[in-house]
mmCIF file of C-alpha atoms in Angstrom:
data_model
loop_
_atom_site.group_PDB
_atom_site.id
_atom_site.type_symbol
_atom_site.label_atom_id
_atom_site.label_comp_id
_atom_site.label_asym_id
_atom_site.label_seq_id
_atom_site.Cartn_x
_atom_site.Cartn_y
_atom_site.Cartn_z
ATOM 1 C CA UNK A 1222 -122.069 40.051 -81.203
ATOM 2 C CA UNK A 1223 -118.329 40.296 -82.564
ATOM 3 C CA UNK A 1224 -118.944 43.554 -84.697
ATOM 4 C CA UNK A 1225 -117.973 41.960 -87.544
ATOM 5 C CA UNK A 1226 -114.686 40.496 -85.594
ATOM 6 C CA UNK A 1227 -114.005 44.155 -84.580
ATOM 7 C CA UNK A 1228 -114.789 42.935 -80.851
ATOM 8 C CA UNK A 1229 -112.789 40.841 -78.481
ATOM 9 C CA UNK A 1230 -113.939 37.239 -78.292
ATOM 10 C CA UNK A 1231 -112.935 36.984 -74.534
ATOM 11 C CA UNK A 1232 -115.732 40.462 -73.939
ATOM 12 C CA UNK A 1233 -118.265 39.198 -76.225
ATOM 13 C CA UNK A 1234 -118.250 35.738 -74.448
ATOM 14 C CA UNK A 1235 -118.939 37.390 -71.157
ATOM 15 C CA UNK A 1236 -121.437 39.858 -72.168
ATOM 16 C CA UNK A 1237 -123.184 36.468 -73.299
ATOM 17 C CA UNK A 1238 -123.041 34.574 -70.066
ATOM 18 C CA UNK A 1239 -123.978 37.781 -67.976
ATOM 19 C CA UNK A 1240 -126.886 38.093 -70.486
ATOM 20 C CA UNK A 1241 -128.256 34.367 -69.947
ATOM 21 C CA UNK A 1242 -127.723 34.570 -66.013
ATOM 22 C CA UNK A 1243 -129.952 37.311 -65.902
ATOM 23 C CA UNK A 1244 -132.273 35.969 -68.089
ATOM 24 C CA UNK A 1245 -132.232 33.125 -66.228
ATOM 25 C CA UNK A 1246 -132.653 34.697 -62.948
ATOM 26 C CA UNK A 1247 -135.614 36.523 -64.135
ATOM 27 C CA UNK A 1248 -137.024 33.193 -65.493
ATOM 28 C CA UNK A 1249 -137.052 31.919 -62.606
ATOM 29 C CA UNK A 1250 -138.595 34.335 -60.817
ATOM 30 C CA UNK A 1251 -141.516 34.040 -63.009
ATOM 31 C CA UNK A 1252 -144.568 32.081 -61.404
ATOM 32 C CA UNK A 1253 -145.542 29.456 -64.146
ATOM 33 C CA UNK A 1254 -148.083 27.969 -62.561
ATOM 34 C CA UNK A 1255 -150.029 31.228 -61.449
ATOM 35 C CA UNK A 1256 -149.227 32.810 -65.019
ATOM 36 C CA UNK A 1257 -150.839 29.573 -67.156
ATOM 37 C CA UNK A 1258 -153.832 29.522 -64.797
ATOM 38 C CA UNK A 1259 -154.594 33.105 -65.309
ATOM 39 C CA UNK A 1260 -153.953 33.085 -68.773
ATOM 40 C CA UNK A 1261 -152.057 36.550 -68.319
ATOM 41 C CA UNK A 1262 -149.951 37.794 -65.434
ATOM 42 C CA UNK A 1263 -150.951 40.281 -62.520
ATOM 43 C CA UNK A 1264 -150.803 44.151 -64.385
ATOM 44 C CA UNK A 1265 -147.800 45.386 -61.941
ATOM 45 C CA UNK A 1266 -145.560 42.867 -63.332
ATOM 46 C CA UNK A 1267 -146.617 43.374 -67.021
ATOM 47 C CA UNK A 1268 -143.448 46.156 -67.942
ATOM 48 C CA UNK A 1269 -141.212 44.016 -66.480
ATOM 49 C CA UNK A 1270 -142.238 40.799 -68.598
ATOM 50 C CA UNK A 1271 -142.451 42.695 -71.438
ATOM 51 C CA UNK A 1272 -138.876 43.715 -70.821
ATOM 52 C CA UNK A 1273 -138.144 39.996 -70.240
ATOM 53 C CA UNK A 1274 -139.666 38.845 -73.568
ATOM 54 C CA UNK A 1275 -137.890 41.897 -75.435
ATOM 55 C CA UNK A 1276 -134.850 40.464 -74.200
ATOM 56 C CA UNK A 1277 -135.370 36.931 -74.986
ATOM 57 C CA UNK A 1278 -136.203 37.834 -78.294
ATOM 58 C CA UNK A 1279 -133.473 40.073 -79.124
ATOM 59 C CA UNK A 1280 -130.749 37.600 -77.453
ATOM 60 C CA UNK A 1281 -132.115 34.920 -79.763
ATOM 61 C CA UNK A 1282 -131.295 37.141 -82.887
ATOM 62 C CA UNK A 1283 -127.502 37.758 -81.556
ATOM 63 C CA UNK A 1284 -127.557 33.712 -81.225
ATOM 64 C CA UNK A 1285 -128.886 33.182 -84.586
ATOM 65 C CA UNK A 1286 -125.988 35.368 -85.789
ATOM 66 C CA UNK A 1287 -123.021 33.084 -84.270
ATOM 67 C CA UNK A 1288 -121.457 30.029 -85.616
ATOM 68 C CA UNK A 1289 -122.863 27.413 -83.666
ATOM 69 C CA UNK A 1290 -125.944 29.298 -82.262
ATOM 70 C CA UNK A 1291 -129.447 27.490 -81.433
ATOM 71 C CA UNK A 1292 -131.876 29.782 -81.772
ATOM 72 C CA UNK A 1293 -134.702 27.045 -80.710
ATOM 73 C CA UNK A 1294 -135.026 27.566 -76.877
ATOM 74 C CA UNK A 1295 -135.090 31.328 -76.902
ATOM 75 C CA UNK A 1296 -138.506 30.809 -79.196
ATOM 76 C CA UNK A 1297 -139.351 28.170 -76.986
ATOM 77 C CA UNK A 1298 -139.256 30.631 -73.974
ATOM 78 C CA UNK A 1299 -140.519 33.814 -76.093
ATOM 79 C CA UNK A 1300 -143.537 31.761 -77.014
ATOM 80 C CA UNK A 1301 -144.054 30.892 -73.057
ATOM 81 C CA UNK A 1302 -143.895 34.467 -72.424
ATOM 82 C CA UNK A 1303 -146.030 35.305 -75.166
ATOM 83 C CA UNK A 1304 -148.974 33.105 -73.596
ATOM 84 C CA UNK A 1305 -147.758 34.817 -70.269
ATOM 85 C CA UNK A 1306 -148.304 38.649 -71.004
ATOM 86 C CA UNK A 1307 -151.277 37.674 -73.041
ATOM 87 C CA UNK A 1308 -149.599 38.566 -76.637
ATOM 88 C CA UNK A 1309 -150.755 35.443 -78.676
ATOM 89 C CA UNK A 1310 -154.493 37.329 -77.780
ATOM 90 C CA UNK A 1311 -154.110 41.057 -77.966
ATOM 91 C CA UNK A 1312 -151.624 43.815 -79.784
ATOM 92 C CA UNK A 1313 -149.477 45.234 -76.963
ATOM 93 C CA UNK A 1314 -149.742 48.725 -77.429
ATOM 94 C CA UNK A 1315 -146.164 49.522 -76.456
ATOM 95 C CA UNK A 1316 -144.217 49.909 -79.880
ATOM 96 C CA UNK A 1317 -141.045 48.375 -78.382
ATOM 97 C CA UNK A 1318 -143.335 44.966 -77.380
ATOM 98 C CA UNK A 1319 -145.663 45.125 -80.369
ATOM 99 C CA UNK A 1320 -141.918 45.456 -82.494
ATOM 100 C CA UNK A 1321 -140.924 42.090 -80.428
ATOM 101 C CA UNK A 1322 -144.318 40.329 -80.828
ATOM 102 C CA UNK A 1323 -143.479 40.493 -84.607
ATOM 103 C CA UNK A 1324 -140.216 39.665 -84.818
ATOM 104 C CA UNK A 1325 -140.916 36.586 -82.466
ATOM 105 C CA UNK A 1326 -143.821 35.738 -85.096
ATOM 106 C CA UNK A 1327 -141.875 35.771 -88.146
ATOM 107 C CA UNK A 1328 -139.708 33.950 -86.781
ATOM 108 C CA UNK A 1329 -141.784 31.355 -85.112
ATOM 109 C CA UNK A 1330 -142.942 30.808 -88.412
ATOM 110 C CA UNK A 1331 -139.689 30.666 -90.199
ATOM 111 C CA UNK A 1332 -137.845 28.426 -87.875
ATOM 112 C CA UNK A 1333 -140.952 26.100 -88.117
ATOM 113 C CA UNK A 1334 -140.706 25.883 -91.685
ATOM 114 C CA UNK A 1335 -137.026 25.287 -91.865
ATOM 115 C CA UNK A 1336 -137.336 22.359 -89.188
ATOM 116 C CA UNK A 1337 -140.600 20.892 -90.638
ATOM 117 C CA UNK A 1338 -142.375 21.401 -87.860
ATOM 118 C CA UNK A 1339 -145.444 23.178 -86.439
ATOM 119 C CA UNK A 1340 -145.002 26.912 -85.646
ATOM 120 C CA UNK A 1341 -145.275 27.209 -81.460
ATOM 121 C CA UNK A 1342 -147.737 29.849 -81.873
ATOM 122 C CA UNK A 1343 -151.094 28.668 -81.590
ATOM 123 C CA UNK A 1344 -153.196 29.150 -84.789
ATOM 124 C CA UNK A 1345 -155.348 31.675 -83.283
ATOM 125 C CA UNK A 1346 -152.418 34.080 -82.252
ATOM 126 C CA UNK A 1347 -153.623 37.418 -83.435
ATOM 127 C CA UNK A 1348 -150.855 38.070 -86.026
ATOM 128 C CA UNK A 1349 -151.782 35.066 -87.554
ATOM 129 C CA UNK A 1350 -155.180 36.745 -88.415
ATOM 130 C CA UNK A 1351 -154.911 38.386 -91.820
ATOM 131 C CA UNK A 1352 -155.463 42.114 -91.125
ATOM 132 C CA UNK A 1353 -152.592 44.237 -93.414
ATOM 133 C CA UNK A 1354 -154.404 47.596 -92.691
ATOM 134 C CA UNK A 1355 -153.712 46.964 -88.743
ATOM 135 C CA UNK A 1356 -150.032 45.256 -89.033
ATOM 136 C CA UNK A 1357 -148.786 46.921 -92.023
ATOM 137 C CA UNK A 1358 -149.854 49.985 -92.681
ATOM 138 C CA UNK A 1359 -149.459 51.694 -89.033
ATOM 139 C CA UNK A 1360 -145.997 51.907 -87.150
ATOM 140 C CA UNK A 1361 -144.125 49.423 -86.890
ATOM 141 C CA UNK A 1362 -144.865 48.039 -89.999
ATOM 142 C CA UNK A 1363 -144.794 44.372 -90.109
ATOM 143 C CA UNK A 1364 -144.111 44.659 -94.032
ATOM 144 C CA UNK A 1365 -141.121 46.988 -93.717
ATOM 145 C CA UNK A 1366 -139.453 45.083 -90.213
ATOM 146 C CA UNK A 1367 -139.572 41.354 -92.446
ATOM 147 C CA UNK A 1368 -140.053 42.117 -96.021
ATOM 148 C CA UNK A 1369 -143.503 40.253 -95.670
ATOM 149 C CA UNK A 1370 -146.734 41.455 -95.918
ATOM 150 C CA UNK A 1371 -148.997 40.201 -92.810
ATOM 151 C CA UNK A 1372 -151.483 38.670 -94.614
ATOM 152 C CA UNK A 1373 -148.913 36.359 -96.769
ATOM 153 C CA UNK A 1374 -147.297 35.851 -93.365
ATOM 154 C CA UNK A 1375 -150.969 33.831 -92.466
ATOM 155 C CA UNK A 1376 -150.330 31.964 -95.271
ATOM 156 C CA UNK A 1377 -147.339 30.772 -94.779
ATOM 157 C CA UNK A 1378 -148.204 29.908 -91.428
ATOM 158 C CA UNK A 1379 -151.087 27.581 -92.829
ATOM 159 C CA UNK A 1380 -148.812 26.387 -95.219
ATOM 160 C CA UNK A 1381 -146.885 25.691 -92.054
ATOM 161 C CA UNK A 1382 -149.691 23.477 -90.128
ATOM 162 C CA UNK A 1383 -151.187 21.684 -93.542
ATOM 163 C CA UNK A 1384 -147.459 20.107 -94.401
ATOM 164 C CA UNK A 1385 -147.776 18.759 -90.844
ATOM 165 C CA UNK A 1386 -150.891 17.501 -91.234
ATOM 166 C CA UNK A 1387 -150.006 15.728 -94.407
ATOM 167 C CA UNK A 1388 -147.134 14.182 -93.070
ATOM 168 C CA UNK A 1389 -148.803 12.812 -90.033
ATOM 169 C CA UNK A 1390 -152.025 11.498 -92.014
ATOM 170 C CA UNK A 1391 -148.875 9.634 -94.481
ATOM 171 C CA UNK A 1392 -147.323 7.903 -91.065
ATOM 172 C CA UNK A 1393 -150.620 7.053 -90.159
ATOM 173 C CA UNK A 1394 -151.838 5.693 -93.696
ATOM 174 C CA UNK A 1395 -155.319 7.808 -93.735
ATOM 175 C CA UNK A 1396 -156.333 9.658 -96.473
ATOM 176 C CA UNK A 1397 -155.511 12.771 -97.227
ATOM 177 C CA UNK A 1398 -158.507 13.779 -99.342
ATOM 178 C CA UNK A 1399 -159.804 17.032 -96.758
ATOM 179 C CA UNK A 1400 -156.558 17.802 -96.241
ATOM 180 C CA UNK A 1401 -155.841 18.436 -100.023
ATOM 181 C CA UNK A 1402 -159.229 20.218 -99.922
ATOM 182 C CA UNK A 1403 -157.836 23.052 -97.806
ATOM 183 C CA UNK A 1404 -154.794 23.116 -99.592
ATOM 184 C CA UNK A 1405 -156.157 23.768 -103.014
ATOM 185 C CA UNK A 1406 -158.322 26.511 -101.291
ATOM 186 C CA UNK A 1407 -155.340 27.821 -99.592
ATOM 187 C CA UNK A 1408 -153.699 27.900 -103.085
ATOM 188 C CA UNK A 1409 -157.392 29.673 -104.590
ATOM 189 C CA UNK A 1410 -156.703 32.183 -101.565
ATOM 190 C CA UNK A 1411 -153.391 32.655 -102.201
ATOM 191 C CA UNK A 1412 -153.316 33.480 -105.770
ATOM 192 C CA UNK A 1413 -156.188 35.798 -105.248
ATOM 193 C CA UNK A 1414 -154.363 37.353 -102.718
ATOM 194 C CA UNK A 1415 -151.072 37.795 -105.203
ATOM 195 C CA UNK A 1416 -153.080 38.139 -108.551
ATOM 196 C CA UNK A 1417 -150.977 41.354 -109.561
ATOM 197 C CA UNK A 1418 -148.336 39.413 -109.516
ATOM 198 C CA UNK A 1419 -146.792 37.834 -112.267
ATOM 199 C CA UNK A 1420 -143.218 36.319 -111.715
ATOM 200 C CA UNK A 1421 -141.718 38.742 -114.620
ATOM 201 C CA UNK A 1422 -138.387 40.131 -113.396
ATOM 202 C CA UNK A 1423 -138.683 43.852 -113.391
ATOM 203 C CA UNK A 1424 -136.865 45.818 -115.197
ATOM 204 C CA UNK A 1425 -134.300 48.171 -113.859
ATOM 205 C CA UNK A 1426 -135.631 51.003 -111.246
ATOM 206 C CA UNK A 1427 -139.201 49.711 -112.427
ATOM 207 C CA UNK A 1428 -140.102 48.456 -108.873
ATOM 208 C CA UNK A 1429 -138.716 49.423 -105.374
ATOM 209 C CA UNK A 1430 -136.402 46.772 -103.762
ATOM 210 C CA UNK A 1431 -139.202 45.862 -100.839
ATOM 211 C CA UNK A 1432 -142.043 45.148 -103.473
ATOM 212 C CA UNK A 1433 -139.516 42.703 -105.546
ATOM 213 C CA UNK A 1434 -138.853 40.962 -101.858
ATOM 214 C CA UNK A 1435 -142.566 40.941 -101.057
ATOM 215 C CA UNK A 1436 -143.024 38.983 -104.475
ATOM 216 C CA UNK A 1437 -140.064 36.431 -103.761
ATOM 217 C CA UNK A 1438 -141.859 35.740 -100.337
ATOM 218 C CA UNK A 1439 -144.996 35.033 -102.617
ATOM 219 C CA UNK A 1440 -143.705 32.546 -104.834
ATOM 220 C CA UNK A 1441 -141.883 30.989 -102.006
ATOM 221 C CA UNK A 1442 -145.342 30.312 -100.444
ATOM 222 C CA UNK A 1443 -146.121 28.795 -103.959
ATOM 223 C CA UNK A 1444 -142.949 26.517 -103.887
ATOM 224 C CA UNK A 1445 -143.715 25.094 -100.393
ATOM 225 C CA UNK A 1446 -147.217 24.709 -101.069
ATOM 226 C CA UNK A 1447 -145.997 22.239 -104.172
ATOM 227 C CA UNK A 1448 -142.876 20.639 -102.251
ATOM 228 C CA UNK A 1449 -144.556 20.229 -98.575
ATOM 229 C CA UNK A 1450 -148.409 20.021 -99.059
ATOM 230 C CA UNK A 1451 -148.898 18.928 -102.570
ATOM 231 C CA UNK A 1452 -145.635 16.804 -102.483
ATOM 232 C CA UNK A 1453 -144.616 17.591 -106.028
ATOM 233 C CA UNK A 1454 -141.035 16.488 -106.964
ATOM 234 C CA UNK A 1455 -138.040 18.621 -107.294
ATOM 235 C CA UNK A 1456 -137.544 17.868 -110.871
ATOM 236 C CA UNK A 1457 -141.264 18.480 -111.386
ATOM 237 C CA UNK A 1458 -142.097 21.196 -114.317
ATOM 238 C CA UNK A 1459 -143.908 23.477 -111.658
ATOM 239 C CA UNK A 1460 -141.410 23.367 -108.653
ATOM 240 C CA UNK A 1461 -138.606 24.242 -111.619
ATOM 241 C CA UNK A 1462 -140.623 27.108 -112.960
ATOM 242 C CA UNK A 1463 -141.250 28.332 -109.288
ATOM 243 C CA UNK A 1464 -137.821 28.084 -108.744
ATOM 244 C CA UNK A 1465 -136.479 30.033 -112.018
ATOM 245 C CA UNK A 1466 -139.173 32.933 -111.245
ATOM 246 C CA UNK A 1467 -137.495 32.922 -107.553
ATOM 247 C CA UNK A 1468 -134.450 32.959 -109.063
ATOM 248 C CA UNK A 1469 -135.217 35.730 -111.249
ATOM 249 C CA UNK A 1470 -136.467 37.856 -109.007
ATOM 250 C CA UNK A 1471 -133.827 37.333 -106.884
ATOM 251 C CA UNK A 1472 -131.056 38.729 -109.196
ATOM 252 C CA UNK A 1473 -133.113 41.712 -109.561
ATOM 253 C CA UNK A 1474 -132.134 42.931 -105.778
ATOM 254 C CA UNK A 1475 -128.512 43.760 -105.502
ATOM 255 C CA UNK A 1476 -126.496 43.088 -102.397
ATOM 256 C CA UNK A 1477 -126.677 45.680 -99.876
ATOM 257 C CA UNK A 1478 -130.148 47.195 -101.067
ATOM 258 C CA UNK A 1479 -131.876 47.399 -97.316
ATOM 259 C CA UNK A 1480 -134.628 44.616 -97.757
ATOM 260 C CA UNK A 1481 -132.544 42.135 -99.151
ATOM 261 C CA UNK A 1482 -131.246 41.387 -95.900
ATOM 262 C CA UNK A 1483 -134.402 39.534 -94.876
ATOM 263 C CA UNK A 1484 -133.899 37.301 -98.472
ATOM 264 C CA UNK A 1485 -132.174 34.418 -96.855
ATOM 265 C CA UNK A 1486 -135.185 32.610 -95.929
ATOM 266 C CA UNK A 1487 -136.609 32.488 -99.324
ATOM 267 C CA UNK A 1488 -133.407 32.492 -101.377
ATOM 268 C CA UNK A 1489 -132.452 29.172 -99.564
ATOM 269 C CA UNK A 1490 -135.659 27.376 -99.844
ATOM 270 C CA UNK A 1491 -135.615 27.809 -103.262
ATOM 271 C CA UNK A 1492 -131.896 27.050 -103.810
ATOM 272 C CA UNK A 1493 -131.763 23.681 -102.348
ATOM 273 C CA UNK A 1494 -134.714 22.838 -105.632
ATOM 274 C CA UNK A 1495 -131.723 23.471 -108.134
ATOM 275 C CA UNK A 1496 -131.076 21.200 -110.328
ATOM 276 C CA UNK A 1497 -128.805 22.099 -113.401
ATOM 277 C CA UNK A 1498 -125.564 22.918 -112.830
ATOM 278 C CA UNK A 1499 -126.128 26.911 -114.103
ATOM 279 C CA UNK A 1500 -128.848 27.290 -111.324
ATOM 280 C CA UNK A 1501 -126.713 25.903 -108.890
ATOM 281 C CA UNK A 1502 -123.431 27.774 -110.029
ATOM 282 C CA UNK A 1503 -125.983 30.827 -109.742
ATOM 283 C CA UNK A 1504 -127.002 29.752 -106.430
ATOM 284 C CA UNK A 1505 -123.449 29.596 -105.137
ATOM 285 C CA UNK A 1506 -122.569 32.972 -106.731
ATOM 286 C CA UNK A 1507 -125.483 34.627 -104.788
ATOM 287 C CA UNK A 1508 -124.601 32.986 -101.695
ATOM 288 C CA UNK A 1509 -121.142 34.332 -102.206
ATOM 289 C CA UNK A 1510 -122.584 38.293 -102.975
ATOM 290 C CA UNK A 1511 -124.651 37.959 -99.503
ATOM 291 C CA UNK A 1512 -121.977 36.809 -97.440
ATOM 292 C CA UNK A 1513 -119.148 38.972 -98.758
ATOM 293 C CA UNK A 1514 -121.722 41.889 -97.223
ATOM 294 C CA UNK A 1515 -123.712 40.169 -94.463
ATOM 295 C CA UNK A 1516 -121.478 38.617 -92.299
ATOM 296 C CA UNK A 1517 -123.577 35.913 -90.382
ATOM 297 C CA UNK A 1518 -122.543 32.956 -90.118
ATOM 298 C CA UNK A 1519 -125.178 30.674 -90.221
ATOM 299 C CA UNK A 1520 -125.739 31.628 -93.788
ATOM 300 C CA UNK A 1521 -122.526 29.500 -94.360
ATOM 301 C CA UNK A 1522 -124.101 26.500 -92.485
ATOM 302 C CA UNK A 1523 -127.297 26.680 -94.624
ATOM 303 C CA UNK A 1524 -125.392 26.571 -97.987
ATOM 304 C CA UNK A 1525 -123.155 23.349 -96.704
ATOM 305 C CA UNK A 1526 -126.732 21.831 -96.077
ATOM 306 C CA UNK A 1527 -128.043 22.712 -99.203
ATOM 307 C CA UNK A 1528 -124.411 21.596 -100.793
ATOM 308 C CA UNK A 1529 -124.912 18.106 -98.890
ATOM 309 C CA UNK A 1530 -128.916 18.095 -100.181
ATOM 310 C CA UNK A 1531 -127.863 18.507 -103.907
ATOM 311 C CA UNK A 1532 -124.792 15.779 -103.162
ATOM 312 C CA UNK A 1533 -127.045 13.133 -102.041
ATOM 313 C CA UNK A 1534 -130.567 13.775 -103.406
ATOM 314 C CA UNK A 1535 -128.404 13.355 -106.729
ATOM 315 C CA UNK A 1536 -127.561 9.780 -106.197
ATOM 316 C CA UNK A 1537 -130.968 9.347 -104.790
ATOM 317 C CA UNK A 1538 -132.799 10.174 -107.855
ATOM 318 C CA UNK A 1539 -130.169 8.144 -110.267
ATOM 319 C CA UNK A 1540 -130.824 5.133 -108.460
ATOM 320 C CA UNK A 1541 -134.674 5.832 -108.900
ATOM 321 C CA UNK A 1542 -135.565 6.559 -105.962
ATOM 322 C CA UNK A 1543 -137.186 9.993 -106.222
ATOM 323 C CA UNK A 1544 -139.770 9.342 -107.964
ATOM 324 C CA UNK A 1545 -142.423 10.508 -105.661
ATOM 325 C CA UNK A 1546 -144.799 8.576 -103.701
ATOM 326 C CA UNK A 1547 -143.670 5.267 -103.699
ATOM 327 C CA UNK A 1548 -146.423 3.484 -102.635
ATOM 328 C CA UNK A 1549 -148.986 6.248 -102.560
ATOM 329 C CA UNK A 1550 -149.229 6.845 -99.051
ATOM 330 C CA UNK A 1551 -145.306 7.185 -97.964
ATOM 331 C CA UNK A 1552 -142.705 10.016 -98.624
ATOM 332 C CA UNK A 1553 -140.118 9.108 -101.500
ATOM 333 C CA UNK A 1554 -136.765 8.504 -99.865
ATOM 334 C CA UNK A 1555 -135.641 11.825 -101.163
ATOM 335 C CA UNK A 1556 -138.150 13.850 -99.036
ATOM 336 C CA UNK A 1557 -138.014 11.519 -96.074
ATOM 337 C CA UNK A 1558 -134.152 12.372 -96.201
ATOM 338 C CA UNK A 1559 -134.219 16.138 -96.711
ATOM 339 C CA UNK A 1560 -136.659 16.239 -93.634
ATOM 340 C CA UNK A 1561 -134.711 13.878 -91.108
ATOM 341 C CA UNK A 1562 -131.646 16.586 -92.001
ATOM 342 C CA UNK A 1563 -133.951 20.192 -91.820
ATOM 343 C CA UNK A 1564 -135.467 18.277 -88.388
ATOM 344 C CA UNK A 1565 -132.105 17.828 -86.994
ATOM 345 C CA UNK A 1566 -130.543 20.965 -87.961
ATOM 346 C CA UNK A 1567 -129.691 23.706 -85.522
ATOM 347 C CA UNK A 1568 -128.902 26.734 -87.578
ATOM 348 C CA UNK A 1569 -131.568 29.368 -88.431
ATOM 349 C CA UNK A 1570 -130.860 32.782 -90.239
ATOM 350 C CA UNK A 1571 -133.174 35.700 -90.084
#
């Protein structure tokens, strides 16, 4: 929105407000009633809702970009939209909309993972069917616009819904037994799905820059899976080794290489599971490389939350209490922190 502080703050600011008025105006206009009740909206105003959602889309983006921007009511709107033009139930066949129907589900996704919280699609949106052939292999490509195959997308949106669901049944105190069910055949599905990879950092021009970010995407699916769903401990053996094969791959993509600009979302989750001091050194070295060259903000704000996660999850676990379930049916005090702070966060960087 600045240009990289090229731009005056005084035209940028006003730019903004003009955008949200007219948003707002055209909001308004909107018939919400008529529009749920139908389940999609009369065909002569279809172009201009499309327009509408293109906008709200792309306007959350700039926010996510600023300082202090909240990215949640934009998806909050674009998911209203979505139900309005009928997207969550068939692929618009305008590139421009189809191109905004996938940013808005990556993101949906995304956000919902870094608040702890259910994605607002519902779980029968269409891009949340696996189908790579339709999504990534024809124009736009999902894989090439996030860096994530379609199909591992899905997964990460079940990944998503099944942390919810375990963290409702443990404030409830029912057991969890079906729900670990369909997370250890998520986890069948999911290795299947990644068999040909193995978590070995390439070596040097061995693998294109897109395929080593489609395989940190992977393991991050693996590393939520054991944190979220499976509730495995930070200092556990297999959240470390998912975290040093992130890592790893990681330091095989070089600032400014194209696709590593959609690596925030993965490099972060992982970072906050450091531990020793060289992984988190690492950690703060990387951060450093990406924001020397991508200049958003946010990325800032993420890093002082994972500094304040390290900081106090630290004196957590040397008084003892990290140790995992502590009664067998409650988050440890660890977890039950590092939600209350990704629940209350604002900042999102995509």
């Amino acid at each position: 929105m600045l240009n990289f502080g090229l731009a005056s703050i005084d035209l940028a600011a006003k730019r903004q407000q003009r955008m949200l008025r007219t948003l707002g105006q055209n909001l308004l206009s909107i018939d919400a009633k008529a529009a749920y009740d139908a389940g999609t909206i009369v065909a002569s105003n279809t172009h201009e809702r499309e327009a509408l959602l293109t906008a709200v889309v792309l306007q959350g983006i700039v926010v996510a970009q600023s300082a202090d921007g909240v990215l949640e009511p934009h998806i909050k709107c674009a998911s209203w939209l979505m139900q309005a033009v009928g997207y969550f139930d068939e692929i618009p066949q305008n590139p421009i909309a189809r191109m905004t129907v996938q940013r808005f589900g990556m993101v949906d996704v995304m956000l919902a993972i870094s608040r702890q919280r259910r994605p607002y699609a519902p779980q029968n949106f269409i891009l949340n069917q696996p189908d790579q052939h339709r999504w990534d292999t024809t124009e736009p490509s999902f894989h090439k616009m996030t860096g994530c195959p379609q199909p591992l997308m899905c997964f990460l949106v079940r990944i998503a819904h099944l942390a919810c669901d375990v963290s409702d049944v443990l404030e409830t105190n029912l057991h969890q037994g079906a729900i670990l069910n369909k997370a250890f055949q998520l986890d069948t599905e999911l290795r299947a799905w990644g068999s040909a990879y193995n978590g070995i950092p390439p070596a040097q021009g061995e693998r294109t820059p897109l395929d080593i970010l489609t395989e940190c995407f992977y393991w991050t699916a693996h590393l939520l899976l054991a944190r979220r769903v499976f509730r495995d401990q930070t200092c556990s053996p297999r959240v470390q080794h998912l975290v040093h094969v992130c890592f790893g791959l990681m330091d095989h993509l070089s600032t400014g290489c194209g696709p590593d600009s959609s690596l925030p979302q993965p490099f972060y989750i992982a970072a906050r599971e450091a531990i020793s001091p060289e992984d988190r050194v690492w950690v703060r070295q990387k951060h450093e490389s990406m924001t020397a060259y991508y200049r958003e903000q946010q990325r800032n704000s993420a890093m002082e939350l994972i500094e304040q996660i390290w900081e106090t999850t630290d004196k957590l676990r040397e008084l003892g209490s990290g140790s995992g379930w502590l009664t067998g049916i409650k988050l440890s005090i660890v977890d039950s922190y590092v939600q209350a702070l990704d629940r209350g966060a604002c900042f999102f960087i995509f």
